[in-house]
């Protein structure tokens, strides 16, 4: 009987720890994806500040995973991952661009 009680108490403690731990990992993942969106925006802003005329973006080099995509619409950059979206702003209007993991897109200054 004491073993059964010990197992039940152990499962209760494990369940009490597992829920906050999962929440911590979800918040950490969201923060990481938001940082990725900000980093891509930074790359585009630095391109506009540079003397280069064109920038080639390869999806597999800038996206954090194969199931992500980027949608740029004017000043808004959105990284999509399944049912979640992470937004960032770009200083210059780039137009409408969609970049998948296997895509190669060239951005040119006017």
Coordinates of N, CA, C and O in Angstrom, one line a residue:
X1 N 0.8 -1.2 0.0 CA 0.0 0.0 0.0 C 0.9 1.3 0.0 O 0.5 2.2 -0.7
X2 N 2.0 1.2 0.7 CA 2.8 2.4 0.8 C 3.5 2.7 -0.5 O 3.8 3.8 -0.9
X3 N 3.8 1.6 -1.3 CA 4.4 1.8 -2.6 C 3.4 2.5 -3.6 O 3.8 3.4 -4.3
X4 N 2.2 2.1 -3.5 CA 1.2 2.7 -4.4 C 1.0 4.2 -4.0 O 0.9 5.1 -4.9
X5 N 1.0 4.5 -2.7 CA 0.9 5.9 -2.3 C 2.1 6.7 -2.7 O 2.0 7.8 -3.2
X6 N 3.3 6.1 -2.6 CA 4.5 6.8 -3.1 C 4.5 7.0 -4.6 O 4.9 8.1 -5.0
X7 N 4.0 6.1 -5.3 CA 3.9 6.3 -6.8 C 2.9 7.4 -7.1 O 3.2 8.2 -8.0
X8 N 1.8 7.4 -6.5 CA 0.8 8.4 -6.7 C 1.3 9.8 -6.3 O 1.2 10.8 -7.1
X9 N 2.0 9.9 -5.2 CA 2.6 11.2 -4.8 C 3.7 11.6 -5.8 O 3.8 12.8 -6.2
X10 N 4.5 10.7 -6.3 CA 5.5 11.0 -7.3 C 5.0 11.5 -8.6 O 5.5 12.5 -9.2
X11 N 3.9 10.9 -9.0 CA 3.2 11.3 -10.2 C 2.6 12.7 -10.1 O 2.6 13.5 -11.0
X12 N 2.1 13.0 -8.9 CA 1.5 14.3 -8.6 C 2.6 15.4 -8.6 O 2.4 16.5 -9.2
X13 N 3.7 15.1 -8.0 CA 4.9 16.1 -8.1 C 5.4 16.2 -9.5 O 5.6 17.4 -9.9
X14 N 5.5 15.2 -10.2 CA 5.9 15.2 -11.6 C 5.0 16.1 -12.5 O 5.4 16.9 -13.3
X15 N 3.7 15.9 -12.3 CA 2.7 16.7 -13.0 C 2.8 18.2 -12.6 O 2.6 19.0 -13.5
X16 N 3.0 18.4 -11.4 CA 3.1 19.8 -10.9 C 4.3 20.5 -11.5 O 4.3 21.7 -11.7
X17 N 5.4 19.8 -11.8 CA 6.6 20.4 -12.3 C 6.5 20.5 -13.8 O 7.0 21.4 -14.4
X18 N 5.9 19.5 -14.5 CA 5.9 19.4 -15.9 C 5.1 20.6 -16.6 O 5.5 21.1 -17.6
X19 N 4.0 21.0 -16.0 CA 3.2 22.1 -16.6 C 4.0 23.4 -16.7 O 4.1 24.1 -17.7
X20 N 4.6 23.9 -15.6 CA 5.4 25.2 -15.7 C 6.6 25.0 -16.5 O 7.0 25.9 -17.2
X21 N 7.2 23.8 -16.6 CA 8.4 23.6 -17.4 C 8.0 23.7 -18.9 O 8.8 24.3 -19.6
X22 N 6.9 23.1 -19.3 CA 6.5 23.2 -20.7 C 6.2 24.7 -21.0 O 6.5 25.1 -22.1
X23 N 5.6 25.4 -20.1 CA 5.3 26.8 -20.4 C 6.6 27.6 -20.6 O 6.7 28.5 -21.4
X24 N 7.6 27.3 -19.8 CA 9.0 27.9 -19.9 C 9.6 27.7 -21.3 O 10.1 28.6 -21.9
X25 N 9.5 26.4 -21.7 CA 10.0 26.1 -23.0 C 9.3 26.8 -24.2 O 9.9 27.2 -25.2
X26 N 7.9 26.9 -24.0 CA 7.1 27.6 -25.1 C 7.5 29.1 -25.1 O 7.7 29.6 -26.2
X27 N 7.7 29.7 -24.0 CA 8.1 31.1 -24.0 C 9.5 31.3 -24.5 O 9.7 32.3 -25.2
X28 N 10.4 30.4 -24.2 CA 11.7 30.5 -24.7 C 11.7 30.3 -26.2 O 12.5 31.0 -26.9
X29 N 10.9 29.4 -26.8 CA 10.9 29.2 -28.2 C 10.3 30.4 -28.9 O 10.8 30.8 -29.9
X30 N 9.2 31.0 -28.3 CA 8.6 32.2 -28.9 C 9.6 33.3 -28.9 O 9.7 34.1 -29.9
X31 N 10.4 33.5 -27.9 CA 11.4 34.5 -27.8 C 12.5 34.3 -28.8 O 12.9 35.2 -29.5
X32 N 12.9 33.1 -29.1 CA 13.9 32.7 -30.1 C 13.4 33.1 -31.5 O 14.1 33.6 -32.3
X33 N 12.1 32.8 -31.8 CA 11.5 33.1 -33.1 C 11.4 34.6 -33.3 O 11.6 35.1 -34.4
X34 N 11.0 35.3 -32.2 CA 10.9 36.7 -32.3 C 12.3 37.3 -32.6 O 12.4 38.3 -33.4
X35 N 13.3 36.8 -32.0 CA 14.7 37.2 -32.2 C 15.1 37.0 -33.7 O 15.8 37.8 -34.3
X36 N 14.7 35.9 -34.2 CA 15.0 35.5 -35.6 C 14.3 36.6 -36.5 O 15.0 37.0 -37.5
X37 N 13.1 36.9 -36.3 CA 12.4 37.9 -37.1 C 13.1 39.3 -37.0 O 13.3 40.0 -38.0
X38 N 13.5 39.7 -35.8 CA 14.3 40.9 -35.6 C 15.6 40.9 -36.3 O 16.1 41.9 -36.9
X39 N 16.3 39.7 -36.3 CA 17.6 39.6 -37.0 C 17.4 39.7 -38.5 O 18.3 40.4 -39.1
X40 N 16.4 39.2 -39.1 CA 16.2 39.3 -40.5 C 15.9 40.7 -40.9 O 16.4 41.3 -41.9
X41 N 15.1 41.4 -40.0 CA 14.8 42.8 -40.3 C 16.1 43.6 -40.2 O 16.3 44.6 -41.0
X42 N 17.0 43.3 -39.2 CA 18.3 44.0 -39.1 C 19.1 43.8 -40.4 O 19.7 44.8 -40.8
X43 N 19.1 42.6 -40.9 CA 19.9 42.4 -42.2 C 19.4 43.3 -43.3 O 20.2 43.9 -44.0
X44 N 18.1 43.4 -43.4 CA 17.5 44.2 -44.5 C 17.8 45.7 -44.2 O 18.1 46.4 -45.2
X45 N 17.7 46.1 -43.0 CA 18.0 47.5 -42.7 C 19.5 47.8 -43.0 O 19.8 48.9 -43.5
X46 N 20.3 46.9 -42.6 CA 21.8 47.1 -42.9 C 22.1 47.2 -44.4 O 22.9 47.9 -44.9
X47 N 21.3 46.4 -45.2 CA 21.5 46.4 -46.6 C 21.1 47.8 -47.1 O 21.8 48.3 -48.0
X48 N 20.0 48.4 -46.7 CA 19.6 49.7 -47.2 C 20.7 50.8 -46.7 O 20.8 51.8 -47.4
X49 N 21.3 50.6 -45.6 CA 22.3 51.5 -45.2 C 23.7 51.3 -45.8 O 24.5 52.2 -45.8
X50 N 23.9 50.2 -46.5 CA 25.1 49.9 -47.2 C 25.2 50.5 -48.6 O 24.3 51.1 -49.0
X51 N 26.4 50.3 -49.2 CA 26.6 50.8 -50.6 C 26.2 49.8 -51.6 O 26.4 50.0 -52.8
X52 N 25.8 48.6 -51.2 CA 25.5 47.5 -52.1 C 24.2 47.8 -52.8 O 23.3 48.5 -52.3
X53 N 24.0 47.4 -54.1 CA 22.8 47.6 -54.8 C 21.8 46.4 -54.8 O 20.6 46.6 -55.0
X54 N 22.3 45.2 -54.5 CA 21.4 44.1 -54.5 C 21.8 43.2 -53.3 O 23.0 43.2 -52.8
X55 N 20.8 42.5 -52.8 CA 21.0 41.6 -51.7 C 20.3 40.3 -52.1 O 19.1 40.3 -52.4
X56 N 21.0 39.2 -52.0 CA 20.4 37.8 -52.3 C 20.1 37.2 -51.0 O 21.0 37.0 -50.1
X57 N 18.9 36.8 -50.8 CA 18.4 36.1 -49.6 C 18.1 34.7 -49.9 O 17.3 34.4 -50.8
X58 N 18.7 33.8 -49.2 CA 18.5 32.3 -49.4 C 17.7 31.9 -48.2 O 18.2 32.0 -47.0
X59 N 16.5 31.3 -48.4 CA 15.7 30.9 -47.3 C 16.3 30.0 -46.3 O 16.2 30.1 -45.1
X60 N 17.1 29.0 -46.8 CA 17.7 28.1 -45.9 C 18.8 28.7 -45.0 O 19.2 28.1 -44.0
X61 N 19.3 29.8 -45.4 CA 20.4 30.5 -44.6 C 19.8 31.4 -43.5 O 20.4 31.7 -42.5
X62 N 18.6 32.0 -43.7 CA 18.1 32.9 -42.8 C 16.9 32.4 -42.0 O 16.6 33.0 -40.9
X63 N 16.3 31.4 -42.4 CA 15.1 30.8 -41.6 C 15.6 29.8 -40.6 O 16.5 29.0 -40.9
X64 N 15.0 29.9 -39.4 CA 15.4 29.0 -38.3 C 15.1 27.5 -38.6 O 15.8 26.6 -38.0
X65 N 14.1 27.2 -39.4 CA 13.8 25.8 -39.6 C 13.1 25.7 -41.0 O 12.6 26.6 -41.6
X66 N 13.0 24.4 -41.5 CA 12.5 24.2 -42.8 C 11.0 24.4 -42.9 O 10.5 24.7 -44.0
X67 N 10.2 24.4 -41.8 CA 8.8 24.7 -41.9 C 8.4 26.1 -41.6 O 7.3 26.4 -41.4
X68 N 9.4 27.0 -41.7 CA 9.2 28.5 -41.6 C 9.1 29.1 -42.9 O 9.6 28.6 -43.9
X69 N 8.5 30.3 -43.0 CA 8.5 31.1 -44.2 C 8.5 32.6 -43.7 O 8.1 32.9 -42.6
X70 N 8.9 33.5 -44.6 CA 8.9 34.9 -44.4 C 8.0 35.6 -45.3 O 8.0 35.3 -46.5
X71 N 7.2 36.5 -44.8 CA 6.4 37.3 -45.7 C 6.7 38.8 -45.4 O 6.7 39.2 -44.2
X72 N 7.2 39.5 -46.4 CA 7.5 40.9 -46.3 C 6.4 41.7 -47.1 O 6.2 41.4 -48.2
X73 N 5.8 42.6 -46.4 CA 4.8 43.5 -47.0 C 5.1 44.9 -46.6 O 4.7 45.3 -45.5
X74 N 5.8 45.7 -47.5 CA 6.1 47.0 -47.1 C 7.2 47.1 -46.0 O 8.3 46.6 -46.1
X75 N 6.8 47.7 -44.9 CA 7.7 47.8 -43.7 C 7.5 46.6 -42.8 O 8.2 46.5 -41.8
X76 N 6.6 45.7 -43.0 CA 6.3 44.6 -42.1 C 6.9 43.3 -42.5 O 6.8 42.9 -43.7
X77 N 7.6 42.7 -41.6 CA 8.2 41.4 -41.9 C 7.6 40.4 -40.9 O 7.5 40.7 -39.7
X78 N 7.1 39.3 -41.4 CA 6.4 38.3 -40.6 C 7.1 36.9 -40.8 O 7.2 36.5 -42.0
X79 N 7.5 36.3 -39.8 CA 8.0 34.9 -39.9 C 6.9 34.0 -39.5 O 6.3 34.1 -38.4
X80 N 6.5 33.1 -40.3 CA 5.4 32.2 -40.1 C 5.9 30.8 -39.7 O 6.8 30.3 -40.4
X81 N 5.4 30.2 -38.7 CA 5.7 28.9 -38.3 C 4.4 28.2 -37.8 O 3.9 28.5 -36.8
X82 N 3.9 27.3 -38.7 CA 2.7 26.6 -38.4 C 1.6 27.6 -38.1 O 1.2 28.4 -38.9
X83 N 1.0 27.6 -36.9 CA -0.1 28.5 -36.5 C 0.4 29.7 -35.8 O -0.4 30.5 -35.4
X84 N 1.7 30.0 -35.8 CA 2.2 31.1 -35.1 C 2.9 32.1 -36.1 O 3.4 31.7 -37.1
X85 N 2.8 33.4 -35.7 CA 3.5 34.4 -36.5 C 4.3 35.3 -35.6 O 3.9 35.6 -34.5
X86 N 5.5 35.7 -36.1 CA 6.3 36.6 -35.4 C 6.7 37.8 -36.3 O 7.2 37.6 -37.4
X87 N 6.3 39.0 -35.8 CA 6.4 40.2 -36.6 C 7.6 41.1 -36.2 O 8.0 41.1 -35.0
X88 N 8.1 41.8 -37.2 CA 9.2 42.8 -36.9 C 9.0 43.9 -38.0 O 8.3 43.7 -39.0
X89 N 9.6 45.0 -37.8 CA 9.5 46.1 -38.7 C 10.8 46.4 -39.4 O 11.9 46.2 -38.9
X90 N 10.7 46.8 -40.7 CA 11.8 47.2 -41.5 C 11.7 48.7 -41.8 O 10.7 49.3 -42.0
X91 N 12.9 49.3 -41.8 CA 12.9 50.8 -41.9 C 12.5 51.2 -43.3 O 11.8 52.3 -43.4
X92 N 12.8 50.5 -44.4 CA 12.5 50.9 -45.7 C 11.4 50.0 -46.3 O 11.4 48.8 -46.0
X93 N 10.6 50.6 -47.2 CA 9.5 49.8 -47.8 C 10.2 48.9 -48.9 O 10.8 49.4 -49.8
X94 N 10.1 47.6 -48.7 CA 10.7 46.6 -49.6 C 9.7 46.1 -50.7 O 10.1 45.5 -51.7
X95 N 8.4 46.3 -50.4 CA 7.4 45.7 -51.3 C 6.9 44.4 -50.8 O 6.9 44.2 -49.6
X96 N 6.4 43.6 -51.6 CA 5.8 42.3 -51.2 C 6.7 41.2 -51.7 O 6.9 41.0 -52.9
X97 N 7.2 40.4 -50.7 CA 8.1 39.3 -51.0 C 7.7 38.2 -50.0 O 7.4 38.4 -48.9
X98 N 7.7 37.0 -50.6 CA 7.5 35.8 -49.8 C 8.7 34.9 -50.0 O 9.1 34.6 -51.1
X99 N 9.3 34.4 -48.9 CA 10.5 33.6 -48.9 C 10.2 32.3 -48.2 O 9.9 32.3 -47.0
X100 N 10.3 31.2 -48.9 CA 10.2 29.9 -48.2 C 11.6 29.3 -47.9 O 12.6 30.0 -48.3
X101 N 11.7 28.2 -47.3 CA 13.0 27.6 -46.9 C 13.9 27.3 -48.2 O 15.1 27.5 -48.1
X102 N 13.3 26.9 -49.3 CA 14.1 26.6 -50.5 C 14.2 27.8 -51.5 O 14.7 27.6 -52.6
X103 N 13.7 28.9 -51.1 CA 13.7 30.1 -52.0 C 15.0 30.9 -52.1 O 15.7 30.9 -51.1
X104 N 15.2 31.5 -53.2 CA 16.3 32.5 -53.3 C 15.7 33.7 -53.9 O 15.0 33.7 -55.0
X105 N 15.8 34.8 -53.2 CA 15.2 36.1 -53.6 C 16.2 37.2 -53.6 O 17.1 37.2 -52.8
X106 N 16.2 38.0 -54.7 CA 17.1 39.1 -54.8 C 16.4 40.4 -54.6 O 15.4 40.7 -55.2
X107 N 16.9 41.2 -53.6 CA 16.3 42.5 -53.3 C 17.2 43.5 -53.9 O 18.4 43.5 -53.7
X108 N 16.6 44.5 -54.6 CA 17.4 45.6 -55.2 C 16.9 46.9 -54.7 O 15.7 47.1 -54.5
X109 N 17.8 47.8 -54.6 CA 17.5 49.2 -54.2 C 17.0 49.9 -55.5 O 17.4 49.6 -56.6
X110 N 16.0 50.8 -55.3 CA 15.5 51.5 -56.5 C 16.5 52.5 -57.1 O 17.4 52.9 -56.5

